[in-house]
mmCIF file of C-alpha atoms in Angstrom:
data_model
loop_
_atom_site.group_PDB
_atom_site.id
_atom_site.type_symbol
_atom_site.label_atom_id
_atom_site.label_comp_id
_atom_site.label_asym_id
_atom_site.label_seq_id
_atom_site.Cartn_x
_atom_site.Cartn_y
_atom_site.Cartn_z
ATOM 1 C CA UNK A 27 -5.873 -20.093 9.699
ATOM 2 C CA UNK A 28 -6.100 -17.964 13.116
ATOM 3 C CA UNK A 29 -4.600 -14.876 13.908
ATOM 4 C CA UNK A 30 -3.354 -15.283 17.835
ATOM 5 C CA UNK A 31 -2.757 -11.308 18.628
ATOM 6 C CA UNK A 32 -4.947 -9.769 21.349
ATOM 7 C CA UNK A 33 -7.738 -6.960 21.258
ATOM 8 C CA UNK A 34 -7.408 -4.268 18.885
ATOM 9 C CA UNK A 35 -6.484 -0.581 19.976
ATOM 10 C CA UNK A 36 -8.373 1.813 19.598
ATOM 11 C CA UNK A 37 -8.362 4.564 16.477
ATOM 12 C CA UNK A 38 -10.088 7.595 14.845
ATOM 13 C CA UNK A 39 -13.199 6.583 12.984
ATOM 14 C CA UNK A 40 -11.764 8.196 10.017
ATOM 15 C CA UNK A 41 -9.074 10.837 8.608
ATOM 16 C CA UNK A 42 -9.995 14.732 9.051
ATOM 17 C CA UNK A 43 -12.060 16.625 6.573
ATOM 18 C CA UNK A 44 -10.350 18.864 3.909
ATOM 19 C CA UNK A 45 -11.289 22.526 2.780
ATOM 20 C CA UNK A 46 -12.988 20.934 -0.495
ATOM 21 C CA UNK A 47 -14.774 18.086 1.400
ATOM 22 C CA UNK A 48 -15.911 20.627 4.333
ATOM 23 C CA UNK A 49 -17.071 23.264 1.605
ATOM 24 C CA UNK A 50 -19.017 20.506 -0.549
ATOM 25 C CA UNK A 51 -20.404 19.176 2.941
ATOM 26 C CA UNK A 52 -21.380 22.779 3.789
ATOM 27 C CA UNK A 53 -23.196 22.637 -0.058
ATOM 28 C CA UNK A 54 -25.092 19.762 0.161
ATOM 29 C CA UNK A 55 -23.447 18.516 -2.846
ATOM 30 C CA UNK A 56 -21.742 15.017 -1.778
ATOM 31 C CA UNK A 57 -23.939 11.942 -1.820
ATOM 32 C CA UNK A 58 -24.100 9.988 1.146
ATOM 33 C CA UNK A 59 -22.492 6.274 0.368
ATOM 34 C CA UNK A 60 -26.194 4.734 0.240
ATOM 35 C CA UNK A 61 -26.881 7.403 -2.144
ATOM 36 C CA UNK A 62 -24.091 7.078 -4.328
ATOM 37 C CA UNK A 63 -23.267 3.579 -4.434
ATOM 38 C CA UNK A 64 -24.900 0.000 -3.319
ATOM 39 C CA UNK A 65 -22.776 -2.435 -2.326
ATOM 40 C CA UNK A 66 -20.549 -3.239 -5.476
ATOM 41 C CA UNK A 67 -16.864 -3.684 -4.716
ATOM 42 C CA UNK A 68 -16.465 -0.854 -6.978
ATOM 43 C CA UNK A 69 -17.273 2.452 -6.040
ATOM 44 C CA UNK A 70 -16.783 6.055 -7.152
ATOM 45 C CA UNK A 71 -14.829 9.167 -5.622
ATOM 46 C CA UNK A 72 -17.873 10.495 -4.493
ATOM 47 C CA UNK A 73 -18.847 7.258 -2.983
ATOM 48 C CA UNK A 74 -15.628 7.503 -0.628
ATOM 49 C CA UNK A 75 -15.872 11.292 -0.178
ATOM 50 C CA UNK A 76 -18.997 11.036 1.402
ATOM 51 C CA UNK A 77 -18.101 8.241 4.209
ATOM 52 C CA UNK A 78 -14.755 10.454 4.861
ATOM 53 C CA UNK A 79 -17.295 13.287 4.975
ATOM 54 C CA UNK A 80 -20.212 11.147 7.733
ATOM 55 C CA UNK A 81 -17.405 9.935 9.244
ATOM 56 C CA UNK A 82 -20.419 7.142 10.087
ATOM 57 C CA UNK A 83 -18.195 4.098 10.577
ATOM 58 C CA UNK A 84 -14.907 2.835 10.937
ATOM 59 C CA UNK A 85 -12.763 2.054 7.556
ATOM 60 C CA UNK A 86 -9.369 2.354 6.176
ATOM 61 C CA UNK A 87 -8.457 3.760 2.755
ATOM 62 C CA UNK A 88 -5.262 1.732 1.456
ATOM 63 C CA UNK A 89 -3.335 3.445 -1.342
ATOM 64 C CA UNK A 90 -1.908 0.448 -3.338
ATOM 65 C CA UNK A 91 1.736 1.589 -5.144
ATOM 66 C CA UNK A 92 4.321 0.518 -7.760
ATOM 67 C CA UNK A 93 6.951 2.752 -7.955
ATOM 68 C CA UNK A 94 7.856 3.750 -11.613
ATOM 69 C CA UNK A 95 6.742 5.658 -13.883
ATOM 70 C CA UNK A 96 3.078 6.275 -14.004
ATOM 71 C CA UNK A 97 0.505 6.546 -17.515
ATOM 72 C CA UNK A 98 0.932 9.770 -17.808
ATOM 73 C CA UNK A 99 4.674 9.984 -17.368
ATOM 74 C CA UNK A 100 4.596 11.067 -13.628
ATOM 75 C CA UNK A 101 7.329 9.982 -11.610
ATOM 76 C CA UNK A 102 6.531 8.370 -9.056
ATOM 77 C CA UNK A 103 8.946 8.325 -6.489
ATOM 78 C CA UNK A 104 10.124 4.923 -4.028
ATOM 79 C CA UNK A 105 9.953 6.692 -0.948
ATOM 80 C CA UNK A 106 6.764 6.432 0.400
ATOM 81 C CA UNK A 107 6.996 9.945 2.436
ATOM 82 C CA UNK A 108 6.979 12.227 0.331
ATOM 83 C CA UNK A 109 3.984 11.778 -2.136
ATOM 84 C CA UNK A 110 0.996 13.278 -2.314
ATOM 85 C CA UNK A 111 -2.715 10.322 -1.481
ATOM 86 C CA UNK A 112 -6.191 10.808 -0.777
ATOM 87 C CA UNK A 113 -5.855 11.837 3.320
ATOM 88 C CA UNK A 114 -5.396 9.522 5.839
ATOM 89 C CA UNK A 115 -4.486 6.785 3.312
ATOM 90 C CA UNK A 116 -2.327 4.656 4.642
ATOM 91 C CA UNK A 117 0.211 2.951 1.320
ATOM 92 C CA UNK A 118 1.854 -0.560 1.265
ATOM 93 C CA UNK A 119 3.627 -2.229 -2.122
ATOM 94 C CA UNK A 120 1.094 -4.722 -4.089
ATOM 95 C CA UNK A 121 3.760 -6.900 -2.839
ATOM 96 C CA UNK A 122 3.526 -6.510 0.722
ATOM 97 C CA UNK A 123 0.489 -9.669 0.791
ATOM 98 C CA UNK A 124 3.170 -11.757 -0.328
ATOM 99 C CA UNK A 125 6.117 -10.635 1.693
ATOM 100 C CA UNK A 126 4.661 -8.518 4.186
ATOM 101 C CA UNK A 127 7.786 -5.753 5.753
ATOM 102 C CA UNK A 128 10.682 -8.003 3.629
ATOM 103 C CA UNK A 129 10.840 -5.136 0.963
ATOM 104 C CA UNK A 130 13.868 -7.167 -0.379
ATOM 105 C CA UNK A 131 11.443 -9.677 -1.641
ATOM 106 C CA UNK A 132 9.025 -7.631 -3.115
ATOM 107 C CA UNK A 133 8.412 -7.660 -6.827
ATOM 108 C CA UNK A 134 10.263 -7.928 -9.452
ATOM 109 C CA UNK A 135 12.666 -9.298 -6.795
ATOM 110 C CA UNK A 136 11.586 -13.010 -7.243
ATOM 111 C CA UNK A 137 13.530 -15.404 -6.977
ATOM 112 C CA UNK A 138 11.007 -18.287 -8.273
ATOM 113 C CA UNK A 139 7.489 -18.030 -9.178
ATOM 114 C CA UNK A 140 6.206 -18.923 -5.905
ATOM 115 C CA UNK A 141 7.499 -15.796 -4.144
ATOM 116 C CA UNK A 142 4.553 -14.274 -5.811
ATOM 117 C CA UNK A 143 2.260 -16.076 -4.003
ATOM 118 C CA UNK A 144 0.477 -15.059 -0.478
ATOM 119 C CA UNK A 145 1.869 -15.270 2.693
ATOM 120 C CA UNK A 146 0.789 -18.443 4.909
ATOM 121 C CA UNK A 147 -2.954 -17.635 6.049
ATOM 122 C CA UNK A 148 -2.071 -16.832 9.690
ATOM 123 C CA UNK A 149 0.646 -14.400 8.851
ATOM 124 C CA UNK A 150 -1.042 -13.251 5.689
ATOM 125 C CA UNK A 151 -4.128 -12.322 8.321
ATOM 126 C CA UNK A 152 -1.533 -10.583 10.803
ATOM 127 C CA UNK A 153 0.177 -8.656 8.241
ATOM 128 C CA UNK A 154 -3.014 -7.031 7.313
ATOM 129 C CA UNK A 155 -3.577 -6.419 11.089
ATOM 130 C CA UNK A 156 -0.353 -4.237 11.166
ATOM 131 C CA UNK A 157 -1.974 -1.725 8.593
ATOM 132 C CA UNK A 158 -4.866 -1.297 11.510
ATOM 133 C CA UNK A 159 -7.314 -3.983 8.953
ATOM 134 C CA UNK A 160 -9.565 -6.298 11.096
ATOM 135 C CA UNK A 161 -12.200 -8.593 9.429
ATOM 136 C CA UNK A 162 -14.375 -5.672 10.291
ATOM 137 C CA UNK A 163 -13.198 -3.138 8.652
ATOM 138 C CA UNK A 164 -14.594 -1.347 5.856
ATOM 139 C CA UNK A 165 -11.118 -1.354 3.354
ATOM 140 C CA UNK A 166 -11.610 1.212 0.378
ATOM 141 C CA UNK A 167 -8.547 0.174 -1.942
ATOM 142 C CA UNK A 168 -7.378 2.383 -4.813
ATOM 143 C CA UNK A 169 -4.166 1.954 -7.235
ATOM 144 C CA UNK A 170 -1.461 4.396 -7.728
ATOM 145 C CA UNK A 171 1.797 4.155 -9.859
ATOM 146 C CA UNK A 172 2.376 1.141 -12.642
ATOM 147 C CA UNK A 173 0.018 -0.841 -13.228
ATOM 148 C CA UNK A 174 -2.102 0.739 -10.467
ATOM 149 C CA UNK A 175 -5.486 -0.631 -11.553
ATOM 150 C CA UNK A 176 -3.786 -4.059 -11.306
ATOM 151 C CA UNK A 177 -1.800 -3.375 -7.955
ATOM 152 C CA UNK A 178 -5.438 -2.521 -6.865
ATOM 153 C CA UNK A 179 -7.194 -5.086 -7.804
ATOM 154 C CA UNK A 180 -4.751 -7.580 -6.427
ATOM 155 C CA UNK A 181 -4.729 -6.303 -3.121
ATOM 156 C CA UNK A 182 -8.513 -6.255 -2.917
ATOM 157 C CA UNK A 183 -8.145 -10.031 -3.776
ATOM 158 C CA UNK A 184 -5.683 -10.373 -0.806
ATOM 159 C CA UNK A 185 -7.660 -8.651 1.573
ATOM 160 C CA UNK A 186 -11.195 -10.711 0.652
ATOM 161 C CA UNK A 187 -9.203 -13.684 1.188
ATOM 162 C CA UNK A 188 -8.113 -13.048 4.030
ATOM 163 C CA UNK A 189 -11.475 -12.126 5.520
ATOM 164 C CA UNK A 190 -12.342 -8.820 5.632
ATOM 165 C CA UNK A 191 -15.590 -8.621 5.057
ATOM 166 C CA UNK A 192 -15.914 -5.391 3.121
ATOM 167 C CA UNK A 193 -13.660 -4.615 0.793
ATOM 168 C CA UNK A 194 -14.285 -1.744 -1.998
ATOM 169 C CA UNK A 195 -12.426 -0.375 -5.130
ATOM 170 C CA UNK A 196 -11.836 2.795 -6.071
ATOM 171 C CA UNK A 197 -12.956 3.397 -9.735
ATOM 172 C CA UNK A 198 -9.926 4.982 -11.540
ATOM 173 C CA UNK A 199 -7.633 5.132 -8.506
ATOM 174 C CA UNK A 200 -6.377 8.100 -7.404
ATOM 175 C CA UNK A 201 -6.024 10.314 -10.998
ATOM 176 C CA UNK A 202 -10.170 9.798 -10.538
ATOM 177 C CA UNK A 203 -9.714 11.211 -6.742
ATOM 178 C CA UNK A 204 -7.937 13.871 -7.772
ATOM 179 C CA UNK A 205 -9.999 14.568 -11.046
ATOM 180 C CA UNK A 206 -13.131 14.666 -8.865
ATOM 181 C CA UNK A 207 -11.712 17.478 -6.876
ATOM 182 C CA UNK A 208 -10.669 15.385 -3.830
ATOM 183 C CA UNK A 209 -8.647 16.976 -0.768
ATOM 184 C CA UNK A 210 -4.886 15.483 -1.271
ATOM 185 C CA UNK A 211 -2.534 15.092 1.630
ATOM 186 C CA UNK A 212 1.073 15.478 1.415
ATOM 187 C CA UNK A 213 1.874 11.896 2.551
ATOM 188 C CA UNK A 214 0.372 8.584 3.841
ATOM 189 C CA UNK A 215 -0.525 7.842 7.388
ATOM 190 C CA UNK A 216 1.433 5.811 9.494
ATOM 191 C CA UNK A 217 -0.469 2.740 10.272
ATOM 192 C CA UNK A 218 -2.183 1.757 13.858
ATOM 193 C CA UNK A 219 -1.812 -1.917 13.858
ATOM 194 C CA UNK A 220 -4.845 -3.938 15.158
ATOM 195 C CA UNK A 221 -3.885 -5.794 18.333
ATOM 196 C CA UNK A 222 -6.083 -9.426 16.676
ATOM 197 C CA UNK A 223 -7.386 -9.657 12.975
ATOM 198 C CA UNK A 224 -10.663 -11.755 13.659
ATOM 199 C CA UNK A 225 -13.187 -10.711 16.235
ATOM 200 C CA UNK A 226 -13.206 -12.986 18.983
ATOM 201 C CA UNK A 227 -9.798 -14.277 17.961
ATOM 202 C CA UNK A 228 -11.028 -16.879 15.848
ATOM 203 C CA UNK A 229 -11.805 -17.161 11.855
ATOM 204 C CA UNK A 230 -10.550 -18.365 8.646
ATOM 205 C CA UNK A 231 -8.873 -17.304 5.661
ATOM 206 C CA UNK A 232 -11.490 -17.696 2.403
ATOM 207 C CA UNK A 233 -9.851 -20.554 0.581
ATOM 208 C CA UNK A 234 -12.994 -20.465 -1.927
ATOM 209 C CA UNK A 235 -11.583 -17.565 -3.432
ATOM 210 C CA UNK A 236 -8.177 -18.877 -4.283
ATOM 211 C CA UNK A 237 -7.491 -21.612 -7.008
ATOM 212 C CA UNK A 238 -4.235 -23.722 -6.874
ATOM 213 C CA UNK A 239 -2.182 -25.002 -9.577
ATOM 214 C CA UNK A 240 -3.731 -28.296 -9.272
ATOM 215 C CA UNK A 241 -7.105 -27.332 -9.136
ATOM 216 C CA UNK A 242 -6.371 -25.654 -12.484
ATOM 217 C CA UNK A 243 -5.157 -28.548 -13.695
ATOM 218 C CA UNK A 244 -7.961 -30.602 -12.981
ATOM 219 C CA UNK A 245 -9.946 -28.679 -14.889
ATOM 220 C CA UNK A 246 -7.883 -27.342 -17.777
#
């Protein structure tokens, strides 16, 4: 699949600092990402607070939600103004990979089982350009809501198969953000879309990472 959009705009390297990250900064106290964490897809909130801290390279920190009621009996409410995320997060549905803006057809909205399943490559890879993800970017995913470590984990999945390179999970989503001592905004960023997904315009969706019914079949 190829995404056909032009050259992407550009953005801030990353989201502002908050008191707590600018006072452990001033400490010494936050690990750099080398320090803290190799390169597992899973990393810790001290992992991420240090690259929003360095500010180093380019990423984008996607807050994955299912509105409902949380674990711990928070409400989480539908609207996704008015809650509180890690800063500069910007927040999509775990269905948006399958239905990208159509929040009609988002789960448990199915109609049959296939509405579950991701959108065609090229749109899937276009979709994720409208959160301001190129196959460059550095995506750190973490869940919030139901089933957030699943929402998460999902949407990881989505974005690896769609070809962005580097793709890392948040370890305990955001009640481990917050439990570290993390800055909080008040509500998620508004998305810069990327003007083309691949670099150079050209690329492919990673069909190795995907298994059809029929391929489960065959070996089942």
């Amino acid at each position: 699949a190829r995404s056909s959009v032009g050259s992407e705009q550009a953005r801030p390297l990353a989201p502002p600092l908050g008191p707590k990250q600018a006072r452990m900064e001033a400490d010494g106290v936050v690990p750099s990402p080398d320090q803290a964490a190799g390169p597992s897809l899973l990393v810790d909130p001290a992992w991420l607070q240090g690259l929003m801290l360095r500010q180093e390279r380019r990423f984008v920190i996607l807050e994955v939600l299912f509105p409902g009621e949380a674990a711990q009996g928070e409400h989480m409410p539908s609207s996704p103004t008015c809650r509180r995320c890690i800063p500069g997060a910007v927040s999509v549905h775990p269905s948006y990979f399958e239905a990208g803006a159509d929040v009609a057809r988002y789960y448990p909205n199915y109609s049959t089982p296939q509405d579950g399943n991701l959108l065609p490559d090229e749109l899937l890879c276009d979709t994720v350009a409208q959160l301001g993800i190129t196959s460059d970017t550095l995506v750190v995913v973490y869940g919030k809501g139901c089933a957030h470590t699943m929402g998460a984990c999902r949407a990881q999945w989505a974005l690896m198969y769609s070809g962005v390179r580097e793709v890392r999970l948040l370890d305990g989503g955001f009640s481990a953000w917050e439990r570290h001592g993390g800055d909080v905004a008040k509500a998620p960023a508004v998305p810069q879309a990327a003007a083309r997904f691949f670099s150079g315009g050209a690329g492919s969706c990673r069909h190795d990472l995907l298994a059809t019914s029929a391929e489960v079949a065959a070996v089942s």
